[in-house]
């Protein structure tokens, strides 16, 4: 399942007893395996066992070494947005996921995930549901983008990511998410874009 950037959408590996949503497994597998070169995790690590239990075993078993990283944390992000054929305007973010990956241990430490209520085109098209796997009931009654951005900021603060001594960077598959989608929608709605969204690593490059 591809989004507007042409890449598979990441999913979130929920902590504790929560389960990976089955419809998001293929998207998460591709994103994580694209981000983590050979040797990121050892089979004995907790996250390796957790990933293996969700079908990541072969990829994890092939990893043996990983070079030091300049960032303390990688924040893997990939939006889903309203869409149709021909494309609707403006597009609106309907799923906002972030996966916090430790740049030293390569363990998944935390996730942020919220669905977003579209306001300009509140009714999802059949094309959008087919492409993203998101049905109308998932976005109805959800917070607005402004509210979600406020919660992202709260999560960033809680995770220590706003500390000037902590180096983190967003990771995306393509430039669409943070160069086009988020700033475009924020401009349309008159919302500011936080500085931490203005720099990212594009996995395609």
XYZ file of N, CA, C and O in Angstrom:
820
model
N 0.853 -1.183 0.000
C 0.000 0.000 0.000
C 0.887 1.230 0.000
O 1.691 1.400 0.907
N 0.765 2.083 -1.000
C 1.637 3.249 -1.108
C 0.867 4.523 -0.822
O -0.312 4.627 -1.086
N 1.602 5.515 -0.277
C 0.978 6.813 -0.046
C 1.403 7.766 -1.161
O 1.978 7.365 -2.154
N 1.132 9.063 -0.983
C 1.402 10.019 -2.047
C 2.880 10.205 -2.326
O 3.264 10.745 -3.348
N 3.752 9.790 -1.428
C 5.183 9.911 -1.653
C 5.715 8.753 -2.472
O 6.873 8.724 -2.861
N 4.868 7.747 -2.711
C 5.299 6.584 -3.460
C 5.991 5.549 -2.612
O 6.609 4.626 -3.125
N 5.909 5.691 -1.304
C 6.579 4.762 -0.384
C 5.551 4.093 0.506
O 4.443 4.580 0.676
N 5.952 2.973 1.080
C 5.057 2.306 2.006
C 4.988 3.081 3.312
O 5.983 3.559 3.824
N 3.814 3.163 3.857
C 3.575 3.875 5.102
C 4.138 3.108 6.273
O 4.016 1.909 6.359
N 4.809 3.783 7.243
C 5.279 3.075 8.430
C 4.108 2.827 9.358
O 3.114 3.526 9.326
N 4.245 1.805 10.176
C 3.279 1.556 11.231
C 3.996 1.650 12.555
O 5.198 1.828 12.596
N 3.242 1.522 13.609
C 3.812 1.745 14.920
C 3.843 0.461 15.721
O 2.838 -0.219 15.852
N 5.011 0.179 16.279
C 5.159 -0.989 17.120
C 4.790 -0.580 18.534
O 5.574 0.020 19.242
N 3.580 -0.870 18.938
C 3.095 -0.418 20.233
C 3.824 -1.137 21.363
O 4.168 -2.302 21.258
N 4.081 -0.393 22.437
C 4.776 -0.958 23.576
C 3.822 -1.768 24.447
O 2.613 -1.711 24.291
N 4.394 -2.529 25.390
C 3.592 -3.311 26.306
C 2.860 -4.429 25.603
O 3.400 -5.106 24.752
N 1.599 -4.604 25.969
C 0.822 -5.734 25.464
C 0.100 -5.403 24.159
O -0.554 -6.260 23.583
N 0.208 -4.139 23.712
C -0.504 -3.757 22.484
C 0.045 -4.515 21.290
O 1.197 -4.882 21.241
N -0.800 -4.757 20.308
C -0.438 -5.539 19.133
C -0.267 -4.633 17.920
O -0.871 -3.574 17.816
N 0.569 -5.077 16.993
C 0.726 -4.402 15.716
C -0.574 -4.540 14.935
O -1.059 -5.645 14.745
N -1.172 -3.457 14.454
C -2.339 -3.597 13.580
C -1.954 -4.404 12.351
O -0.994 -4.071 11.667
N -2.709 -5.442 12.057
C -2.327 -6.364 10.986
C -2.242 -5.681 9.624
O -1.393 -6.026 8.803
N -3.101 -4.707 9.365
C -3.074 -4.060 8.057
C -1.862 -3.156 7.876
O -1.559 -2.723 6.769
N -1.117 -2.871 8.974
C 0.037 -1.994 8.881
C 1.360 -2.743 8.825
O 2.405 -2.147 8.599
N 1.335 -4.070 9.012
C 2.574 -4.844 9.037
C 3.438 -4.683 7.788
O 4.637 -4.425 7.902
N 2.887 -4.839 6.585
C 3.740 -4.710 5.396
C 4.401 -3.344 5.290
O 5.545 -3.224 4.892
N 3.670 -2.295 5.671
C 4.218 -0.952 5.570
C 5.351 -0.753 6.573
O 6.370 -0.154 6.255
N 5.175 -1.263 7.789
C 6.208 -1.117 8.805
C 7.450 -1.901 8.446
O 8.576 -1.438 8.623
N 7.271 -3.108 7.928
C 8.412 -3.951 7.585
C 9.298 -3.258 6.554
O 10.509 -3.207 6.684
N 8.676 -2.681 5.529
C 9.464 -2.033 4.480
C 10.187 -0.804 5.019
O 11.360 -0.578 4.727
N 9.487 0.003 5.812
C 10.104 1.232 6.312
C 11.273 0.931 7.232
O 12.336 1.538 7.126
N 11.084 -0.002 8.165
C 12.151 -0.318 9.103
C 13.340 -0.946 8.413
O 14.495 -0.617 8.690
N 13.097 -1.848 7.488
C 14.202 -2.522 6.804
C 14.930 -1.567 5.876
O 16.119 -1.738 5.615
N 14.244 -0.539 5.382
C 14.908 0.469 4.563
C 15.809 1.345 5.422
O 16.887 1.743 5.012
N 15.346 1.653 6.636
C 16.093 2.539 7.514
C 17.293 1.865 8.135
O 18.354 2.460 8.261
N 17.148 0.594 8.529
C 18.188 -0.066 9.292
C 19.060 -0.936 8.409
O 18.640 -1.994 7.984
N 20.296 -0.515 8.149
C 21.190 -1.348 7.363
C 21.632 -2.563 8.145
O 21.315 -2.708 9.311
N 22.369 -3.457 7.478
C 22.765 -4.721 8.103
C 23.428 -4.487 9.439
O 24.322 -3.676 9.578
N 22.975 -5.215 10.445
C 23.641 -5.220 11.739
C 23.084 -4.297 12.785
O 23.755 -3.975 13.753
N 21.861 -3.813 12.620
C 21.331 -2.873 13.581
C 21.017 -3.528 14.920
O 21.308 -2.996 15.975
N 20.423 -4.682 14.887
C 19.956 -5.305 16.113
C 20.496 -6.719 16.272
O 20.689 -7.422 15.302
N 20.733 -7.104 17.494
C 21.125 -8.477 17.798
C 19.878 -9.287 18.116
O 18.906 -8.786 18.652
N 19.913 -10.593 17.818
C 18.752 -11.428 18.066
C 18.384 -11.482 19.542
O 17.256 -11.751 19.904
N 19.362 -11.200 20.430
C 19.098 -11.308 21.855
C 18.380 -10.095 22.418
O 17.925 -10.114 23.565
N 18.292 -9.004 21.644
C 17.668 -7.795 22.164
C 16.158 -7.955 22.264
O 15.544 -8.716 21.531
N 15.584 -7.197 23.161
C 14.136 -7.257 23.365
C 13.403 -6.853 22.101
O 12.466 -7.512 21.666
N 13.846 -5.750 21.477
C 13.124 -5.275 20.307
C 13.271 -6.247 19.145
O 12.352 -6.416 18.348
N 14.424 -6.938 19.046
C 14.586 -7.915 17.980
C 13.582 -9.041 18.128
O 12.979 -9.480 17.154
N 13.396 -9.506 19.359
C 12.415 -10.576 19.584
C 11.008 -10.074 19.291
O 10.177 -10.791 18.747
N 10.739 -8.819 19.672
C 9.413 -8.266 19.428
C 9.147 -8.139 17.932
O 8.081 -8.477 17.437
N 10.165 -7.638 17.195
C 10.014 -7.523 15.756
C 9.871 -8.884 15.106
O 9.055 -9.075 14.202
N 10.671 -9.858 15.575
C 10.606 -11.203 15.004
C 9.219 -11.805 15.176
O 8.716 -12.502 14.299
N 8.582 -11.487 16.306
C 7.252 -12.042 16.560
C 6.212 -11.486 15.605
O 5.137 -12.023 15.455
N 6.556 -10.382 14.954
C 5.628 -9.763 14.002
C 6.082 -9.941 12.560
O 5.654 -9.218 11.677
N 6.988 -10.867 12.320
C 7.366 -11.169 10.950
C 8.627 -10.501 10.463
O 8.921 -10.512 9.279
N 9.412 -9.896 11.366
C 10.638 -9.234 10.967
C 11.865 -10.134 11.169
O 12.987 -9.707 10.999
N 11.653 -11.391 11.556
C 12.745 -12.263 11.964
C 13.875 -12.382 10.968
O 15.047 -12.262 11.319
N 13.558 -12.609 9.703
C 14.597 -12.824 8.696
C 15.476 -11.594 8.545
O 16.698 -11.700 8.425
N 14.855 -10.410 8.561
C 15.628 -9.187 8.400
C 16.532 -8.947 9.600
O 17.680 -8.549 9.462
N 16.006 -9.180 10.798
C 16.786 -8.949 12.004
C 17.946 -9.929 12.109
O 19.042 -9.583 12.545
N 17.713 -11.172 11.708
C 18.745 -12.193 11.839
C 19.930 -11.904 10.935
O 21.052 -12.328 11.212
N 19.704 -11.146 9.858
C 20.767 -10.866 8.901
C 21.668 -9.716 9.334
O 22.672 -9.430 8.696
N 21.330 -9.040 10.426
C 22.078 -7.860 10.838
C 23.226 -8.216 11.777
O 23.052 -8.979 12.706
N 24.410 -7.638 11.563
C 25.564 -8.022 12.367
C 26.396 -6.867 12.888
O 27.101 -7.018 13.879
N 26.366 -5.679 12.244
C 27.153 -4.544 12.725
C 26.503 -3.248 12.291
O 25.773 -3.210 11.307
N 26.782 -2.178 13.037
C 26.159 -0.896 12.726
C 27.109 0.229 13.115
O 27.611 0.256 14.226
N 27.395 1.170 12.225
C 28.344 2.247 12.521
C 27.755 3.267 13.493
O 26.530 3.404 13.585
N 28.606 4.012 14.217
C 28.121 5.055 15.128
C 27.322 6.110 14.363
O 27.618 6.404 13.198
N 26.312 6.671 15.022
C 25.441 7.656 14.395
C 25.637 9.029 15.020
O 25.956 9.150 16.199
N 25.414 10.079 14.236
C 25.583 11.430 14.754
C 24.361 11.894 15.543
O 24.420 12.875 16.284
N 23.228 11.185 15.356
C 21.994 11.575 16.040
C 21.687 10.630 17.188
O 21.915 9.427 17.085
N 21.143 11.199 18.258
C 20.710 10.367 19.386
C 19.449 9.588 19.024
O 19.279 8.445 19.455
N 18.569 10.225 18.238
C 17.300 9.579 17.900
C 16.908 9.848 16.453
O 17.104 10.951 15.927
N 16.353 8.814 15.806
C 15.719 8.951 14.505
C 14.211 8.881 14.724
O 13.715 7.972 15.405
N 13.474 9.831 14.152
C 12.016 9.888 14.301
C 11.386 9.551 12.954
O 11.262 10.401 12.070
N 11.021 8.288 12.793
C 10.505 7.806 11.518
C 9.048 8.249 11.364
O 8.221 7.996 12.239
N 8.766 8.904 10.258
C 7.440 9.508 10.060
C 6.962 9.270 8.636
O 7.745 9.327 7.699
N 5.670 9.008 8.505
C 5.075 8.891 7.171
C 3.575 9.111 7.280
O 2.877 8.316 7.891
N 3.100 10.215 6.705
C 1.688 10.558 6.785
C 0.845 9.750 5.814
O 1.324 9.281 4.791
N -0.442 9.648 6.136
C -1.472 9.315 5.162
C -2.348 10.554 5.035
O -2.542 11.298 6.016
N -2.871 10.795 3.845
C -3.654 12.003 3.608
C -4.849 11.703 2.716
O -4.886 10.689 2.023
N -5.813 12.619 2.742
C -6.974 12.490 1.860
C -6.505 12.509 0.412
O -5.529 13.180 0.059
N -7.193 11.746 -0.416
C -6.767 11.651 -1.822
C -7.917 11.115 -2.665
O -8.888 10.551 -2.160
N -7.776 11.288 -3.970
C -8.764 10.777 -4.916
C -8.155 10.860 -6.311
O -7.030 11.343 -6.487
N -8.853 10.367 -7.301
C -8.463 10.500 -8.699
C -9.608 11.146 -9.464
O -10.692 10.552 -9.539
N -9.411 12.363 -10.022
C -8.222 13.211 -9.909
C -8.030 13.710 -8.477
O -8.973 13.674 -7.670
N -6.805 14.164 -8.172
C -6.450 14.543 -6.806
C -7.320 15.684 -6.279
O -7.651 16.623 -7.013
N -7.700 15.574 -5.017
C -8.470 16.640 -4.382
C -7.515 17.677 -3.787
O -6.371 17.374 -3.458
N -8.015 18.907 -3.645
C -7.212 19.989 -3.070
C -8.066 20.770 -2.088
O -9.218 21.064 -2.372
N -7.540 21.107 -0.925
C -6.225 20.687 -0.450
C -6.281 19.263 0.098
O -7.330 18.804 0.531
N -5.137 18.582 0.076
C -5.048 17.309 0.774
C -4.928 17.584 2.270
O -4.394 18.627 2.679
N -5.419 16.643 3.076
C -5.359 16.810 4.528
C -4.801 15.541 5.170
O -5.175 14.425 4.790
N -3.930 15.713 6.130
C -3.349 14.584 6.849
C -4.448 13.886 7.634
O -5.231 14.527 8.340
N -4.519 12.556 7.511
C -5.516 11.799 8.267
C -4.873 10.777 9.215
O -5.559 10.210 10.065
N -3.582 10.537 9.068
C -2.879 9.657 10.005
C -1.502 10.246 10.269
O -0.768 10.580 9.339
N -1.159 10.362 11.569
C 0.075 11.043 11.973
C 0.858 10.099 12.880
O 0.658 10.054 14.079
N 1.795 9.315 12.304
C 2.568 8.362 13.102
C 4.045 8.751 13.199
O 4.651 9.209 12.242
N 4.621 8.569 14.376
C 6.060 8.779 14.573
C 6.602 7.609 15.383
O 6.010 7.214 16.390
N 7.721 7.076 14.941
C 8.396 5.997 15.656
C 9.756 6.517 16.108
O 10.560 6.970 15.304
N 10.020 6.503 17.413
C 11.273 7.006 17.988
C 12.278 5.868 18.103
O 12.093 4.923 18.856
N 13.367 5.987 17.338
C 14.379 4.946 17.288
C 15.675 5.472 17.884
O 16.172 6.525 17.483
N 16.224 4.750 18.880
C 17.473 5.152 19.517
C 18.629 5.001 18.539
O 18.855 3.921 17.992
N 19.384 6.078 18.314
C 20.467 6.058 17.348
C 21.704 5.314 17.812
O 22.609 5.064 17.013
N 21.740 4.952 19.095
C 22.887 4.204 19.613
C 22.576 2.711 19.702
O 23.361 1.873 19.299
N 21.416 2.392 20.255
C 21.059 0.982 20.460
C 20.204 0.426 19.327
O 20.036 -0.783 19.213
N 19.626 1.312 18.515
C 18.714 0.941 17.441
C 17.456 0.246 17.969
O 16.836 -0.543 17.268
N 17.082 0.552 19.186
C 15.841 0.020 19.751
C 14.729 1.049 19.608
O 14.952 2.251 19.708
N 13.525 0.549 19.379
C 12.348 1.407 19.321
C 11.966 1.759 20.754
O 11.621 0.893 21.540
N 12.032 3.033 21.084
C 11.793 3.454 22.466
C 10.378 3.961 22.707
O 9.873 3.881 23.819
N 9.754 4.511 21.686
C 8.427 5.091 21.895
C 7.758 5.308 20.543
O 8.432 5.354 19.512
N 6.449 5.408 20.557
C 5.707 5.730 19.342
C 4.639 6.773 19.636
O 4.120 6.867 20.748
N 4.350 7.550 18.618
C 3.227 8.487 18.660
C 2.323 8.133 17.490
O 2.814 7.946 16.364
N 1.050 8.043 17.744
C 0.134 7.713 16.651
C -1.241 8.297 16.911
O -1.839 8.064 17.960
N -1.719 9.085 15.956
C -3.076 9.620 16.038
C -3.677 9.708 14.643
O -2.975 9.976 13.666
N -4.984 9.466 14.565
C -5.721 9.769 13.351
C -6.191 11.215 13.443
O -6.323 11.775 14.544
N -6.421 11.835 12.303
C -6.751 13.258 12.244
C -8.054 13.451 11.474
O -8.254 12.857 10.407
N -8.926 14.294 12.005
C -10.202 14.582 11.345
C -9.990 15.584 10.215
O -9.555 16.717 10.449
N -10.249 15.203 8.965
C -10.168 16.186 7.877
C -11.352 17.139 7.962
O -12.455 16.737 8.337
N -11.133 18.403 7.607
C -12.209 19.389 7.756
C -12.688 19.954 6.418
O -13.863 20.300 6.271
N -11.794 20.051 5.443
C -12.201 20.585 4.137
C -12.965 19.532 3.352
O -14.005 19.809 2.750
N -12.448 18.310 3.351
C -13.117 17.172 2.720
C -13.294 16.094 3.795
O -12.523 15.137 3.849
N -14.291 16.249 4.664
C -14.438 15.344 5.804
C -14.791 13.911 5.434
O -14.560 12.993 6.228
N -15.352 13.707 4.246
C -15.754 12.361 3.836
C -14.642 11.727 3.005
O -14.267 12.232 1.948
N -14.083 10.615 3.486
C -13.037 9.923 2.745
C -13.613 9.307 1.477
O -14.723 8.788 1.473
N -12.852 9.343 0.411
C -13.290 8.744 -0.843
C -12.991 7.248 -0.836
O -12.105 6.785 -0.124
N -13.711 6.476 -1.630
C -13.389 5.048 -1.742
C -11.946 4.818 -2.178
O -11.285 3.888 -1.719
N -11.430 5.676 -3.052
C -10.039 5.562 -3.496
C -9.088 5.725 -2.321
O -8.105 4.980 -2.189
N -9.369 6.691 -1.454
C -8.516 6.948 -0.291
C -8.511 5.756 0.649
O -7.457 5.330 1.134
N -9.679 5.189 0.919
C -9.768 4.030 1.801
C -9.038 2.834 1.206
O -8.318 2.114 1.905
N -9.180 2.639 -0.103
C -8.500 1.523 -0.748
C -6.984 1.697 -0.699
O -6.239 0.745 -0.475
N -6.511 2.924 -0.888
C -5.083 3.200 -0.914
C -4.444 3.129 0.461
O -3.360 2.570 0.637
N -5.122 3.687 1.469
C -4.517 3.820 2.793
C -4.961 2.767 3.799
O -4.298 2.557 4.809
N -6.105 2.131 3.555
C -6.646 1.200 4.537
C -7.385 1.891 5.666
O -7.806 1.257 6.632
N -7.547 3.208 5.568
C -8.221 3.991 6.610
C -9.686 4.181 6.231
O -10.001 4.683 5.149
N -10.569 3.765 7.124
C -11.999 3.897 6.864
C -12.551 5.134 7.588
O -11.895 5.700 8.461
N -13.763 5.509 7.216
C -14.360 6.733 7.739
C -14.413 6.757 9.264
O -14.143 7.776 9.902
N -14.750 5.621 9.858
C -14.880 5.571 11.314
C -13.584 5.835 12.059
O -13.598 6.186 13.249
N -12.456 5.677 11.385
C -11.159 5.920 12.037
C -10.864 7.410 12.199
O -10.099 7.793 13.076
N -11.455 8.248 11.342
C -11.167 9.683 11.403
C -12.319 10.503 11.970
O -12.097 11.617 12.469
N -13.527 9.975 11.914
C -14.667 10.716 12.456
C -14.476 10.956 13.952
O -14.186 10.041 14.719
N -14.639 12.205 14.367
C -14.544 12.549 15.779
C -13.123 12.631 16.312
O -12.928 12.849 17.519
N -12.126 12.485 15.446
C -10.737 12.570 15.890
C -10.313 14.036 16.014
O -10.974 14.938 15.481
N -9.199 14.314 16.685
C -8.738 15.702 16.833
C -8.395 16.346 15.493
O -8.101 15.658 14.504
N -8.427 17.668 15.472
C -8.019 18.420 14.285
C -6.502 18.385 14.173
O -5.791 17.989 15.114
N -5.982 18.816 13.031
C -4.528 18.846 12.871
C -3.878 19.743 13.913
O -2.824 19.405 14.467
N -4.496 20.880 14.212
C -3.932 21.769 15.229
C -3.808 21.050 16.570
O -2.774 21.139 17.241
N -4.837 20.313 16.956
C -4.799 19.581 18.219
C -3.751 18.475 18.188
O -3.043 18.249 19.174
N -3.635 17.793 17.068
C -2.646 16.726 16.951
C -1.230 17.294 17.032
O -0.356 16.725 17.706
N -0.993 18.419 16.390
C 0.324 19.043 16.454
C 0.673 19.453 17.879
O 1.834 19.363 18.307
N -0.320 19.905 18.630
C -0.083 20.238 20.035
C 0.303 18.995 20.828
O 1.195 19.031 21.686
N -0.333 17.865 20.512
C -0.013 16.617 21.209
C 1.340 16.070 20.778
O 2.040 15.446 21.581
N 1.700 16.292 19.518
C 3.044 15.915 19.068
C 4.084 16.677 19.882
O 5.081 16.107 20.352
N 3.856 17.968 20.077
C 4.796 18.792 20.838
C 4.899 18.310 22.283
O 5.996 18.254 22.860
N 3.766 17.942 22.863
C 3.766 17.407 24.230
C 4.544 16.096 24.293
O 5.305 15.846 25.232
N 4.365 15.239 23.279
C 5.079 13.962 23.223
C 6.570 14.194 23.053
O 7.389 13.544 23.701
N 6.948 15.128 22.181
C 8.352 15.456 21.966
C 8.996 15.917 23.273
O 10.117 15.520 23.609
N 8.272 16.746 24.024
C 8.799 17.233 25.303
C 8.928 16.095 26.311
O 9.949 15.962 27.003
N 7.903 15.251 26.386
C 7.925 14.127 27.333
C 9.065 13.173 27.031
O 9.678 12.602 27.947
N 9.390 12.998 25.760
C 10.453 12.085 25.347
C 11.844 12.716 25.414
O 12.835 12.077 25.065
N 11.913 13.970 25.847
C 13.200 14.649 25.967
C 13.763 15.124 24.642
O 14.940 15.508 24.566
N 12.951 15.154 23.610
C 13.433 15.489 22.274
C 13.548 16.992 22.034
O 14.121 17.411 21.023
N 13.021 17.801 22.944
C 13.137 19.245 22.816
C 14.340 19.789 23.573
O 14.635 20.984 23.503
N 15.056 18.930 24.282
C 16.282 19.309 24.982
C 17.346 19.681 23.940
O 17.654 18.872 23.061
N 17.914 20.893 24.009
C 18.912 21.315 23.009
C 20.127 20.395 22.930
O 20.801 20.346 21.889
N 20.398 19.653 23.994
C 21.562 18.762 23.986
C 21.257 17.420 23.328
O 22.159 16.612 23.105
N 19.982 17.169 23.025
C 19.578 15.916 22.386
C 19.445 16.141 20.887
O 18.689 17.002 20.432
N 20.183 15.366 20.102
C 20.157 15.500 18.645
C 19.222 14.455 18.062
O 19.458 13.257 18.177
N 18.150 14.930 17.436
C 17.204 14.023 16.786
C 16.851 14.578 15.423
O 16.998 15.776 15.163
N 16.378 13.690 14.553
C 15.997 14.127 13.221
C 14.899 13.221 12.683
O 14.876 12.021 12.971
N 13.988 13.796 11.934
C 12.932 13.008 11.312
C 13.487 12.260 10.108
O 14.424 12.705 9.453
N 12.906 11.104 9.857
C 13.281 10.254 8.733
C 12.016 9.968 7.926
O 11.005 9.526 8.483
N 12.075 10.243 6.632
C 10.918 10.026 5.760
C 11.337 9.282 4.499
O 12.522 9.256 4.145
N 10.386 8.687 3.832
C 10.637 8.033 2.549
C 10.157 8.980 1.455
O 9.020 8.917 1.008
N 11.028 9.906 1.069
C 10.652 10.967 0.144
C 10.517 12.289 0.876
O 10.500 12.343 2.116
N 10.404 13.378 0.108
C 10.304 14.715 0.699
C 8.865 15.197 0.860
O 8.628 16.252 1.434
N 7.916 14.405 0.358
C 6.521 14.856 0.327
C 5.980 15.205 1.706
O 5.322 16.244 1.884
N 6.252 14.369 2.699
C 5.632 14.543 4.026
C 5.940 15.897 4.657
O 5.031 16.607 5.101
N 7.228 16.239 4.722
C 7.635 17.437 5.456
C 8.000 18.626 4.578
O 8.148 19.737 5.083
N 8.125 18.414 3.282
C 8.394 19.533 2.378
C 7.125 20.040 1.720
O 7.010 21.225 1.394
N 6.163 19.134 1.521
C 4.941 19.499 0.802
C 3.699 19.410 1.693
O 2.984 20.398 1.896
N 3.443 18.219 2.243
C 2.160 17.965 2.896
C 1.958 18.790 4.165
O 0.978 19.533 4.280
N 2.846 18.647 5.130
C 2.642 19.354 6.398
C 2.695 20.873 6.249
O 1.762 21.563 6.695
N 3.736 21.436 5.626
C 3.750 22.905 5.497
C 2.604 23.440 4.643
O 2.071 24.512 4.918
N 2.198 22.665 3.623
C 1.095 23.104 2.779
C -0.215 23.169 3.543
O -0.963 24.147 3.431
N -0.494 22.155 4.336
C -1.738 22.156 5.100
C -1.700 23.201 6.208
O -2.701 23.855 6.489
N -0.526 23.352 6.836
C -0.405 24.362 7.892
C -0.601 25.766 7.324
O -1.243 26.615 7.953
N -0.078 26.012 6.135
C -0.266 27.310 5.503
C -1.752 27.546 5.204
O -2.275 28.643 5.436
N -2.416 26.525 4.702
C -3.848 26.634 4.379
C -4.668 26.954 5.634
O -5.610 27.748 5.584
N -4.277 26.329 6.765
C -5.031 26.495 8.008
C -4.515 27.646 8.870
O -5.082 27.935 9.923
N -3.415 28.277 8.451
C -2.849 29.372 9.230
C -2.157 28.902 10.496
O -2.162 29.614 11.510
N -1.548 27.727 10.436
C -0.863 27.165 11.600
C 0.645 27.261 11.423
O 1.161 27.131 10.311
N 1.377 27.483 12.519
C 2.841 27.506 12.421
C 3.392 26.087 12.285
O 2.761 25.119 12.710
N 4.562 25.971 11.665
C 5.253 24.688 11.553
C 6.437 24.710 12.515
O 7.302 25.590 12.418
N 6.463 23.770 13.443
C 7.545 23.716 14.424
C 8.889 23.527 13.729
O 8.987 22.863 12.687
N 9.940 24.100 14.307
C 11.270 24.030 13.706
C 11.748 22.591 13.533
O 12.474 22.292 12.580
N 11.339 21.692 14.442
C 11.847 20.325 14.342
C 11.292 19.585 13.123
O 11.807 18.531 12.760
N 10.273 20.139 12.483
C 9.749 19.532 11.251
C 10.445 20.058 9.991
O 10.105 19.650 8.883
N 11.401 20.964 10.146
C 11.993 21.637 8.995
C 13.310 21.017 8.536
O 13.957 21.530 7.623
N 13.707 19.922 9.165
C 14.910 19.211 8.750
C 14.625 17.719 8.843
O 14.034 17.252 9.809
N 15.043 16.956 7.848
C 14.760 15.530 7.844
C 15.741 14.783 6.953
O 16.448 15.381 6.142
N 15.771 13.476 7.123
C 16.545 12.591 6.251
C 15.572 11.912 5.304
O 14.597 11.298 5.739
N 15.830 12.043 4.010
C 15.010 11.383 2.987
C 15.678 10.054 2.635
O 16.777 10.029 2.058
N 15.036 8.943 2.972
C 15.618 7.635 2.728
C 15.890 7.371 1.246
O 16.772 6.600 0.896
N 15.131 8.021 0.368
C 15.344 7.832 -1.068
C 16.694 8.393 -1.521
O 17.207 7.996 -2.559
N 17.215 9.339 -0.748
C 18.483 9.979 -1.127
C 19.658 9.415 -0.327
O 20.765 9.887 -0.483
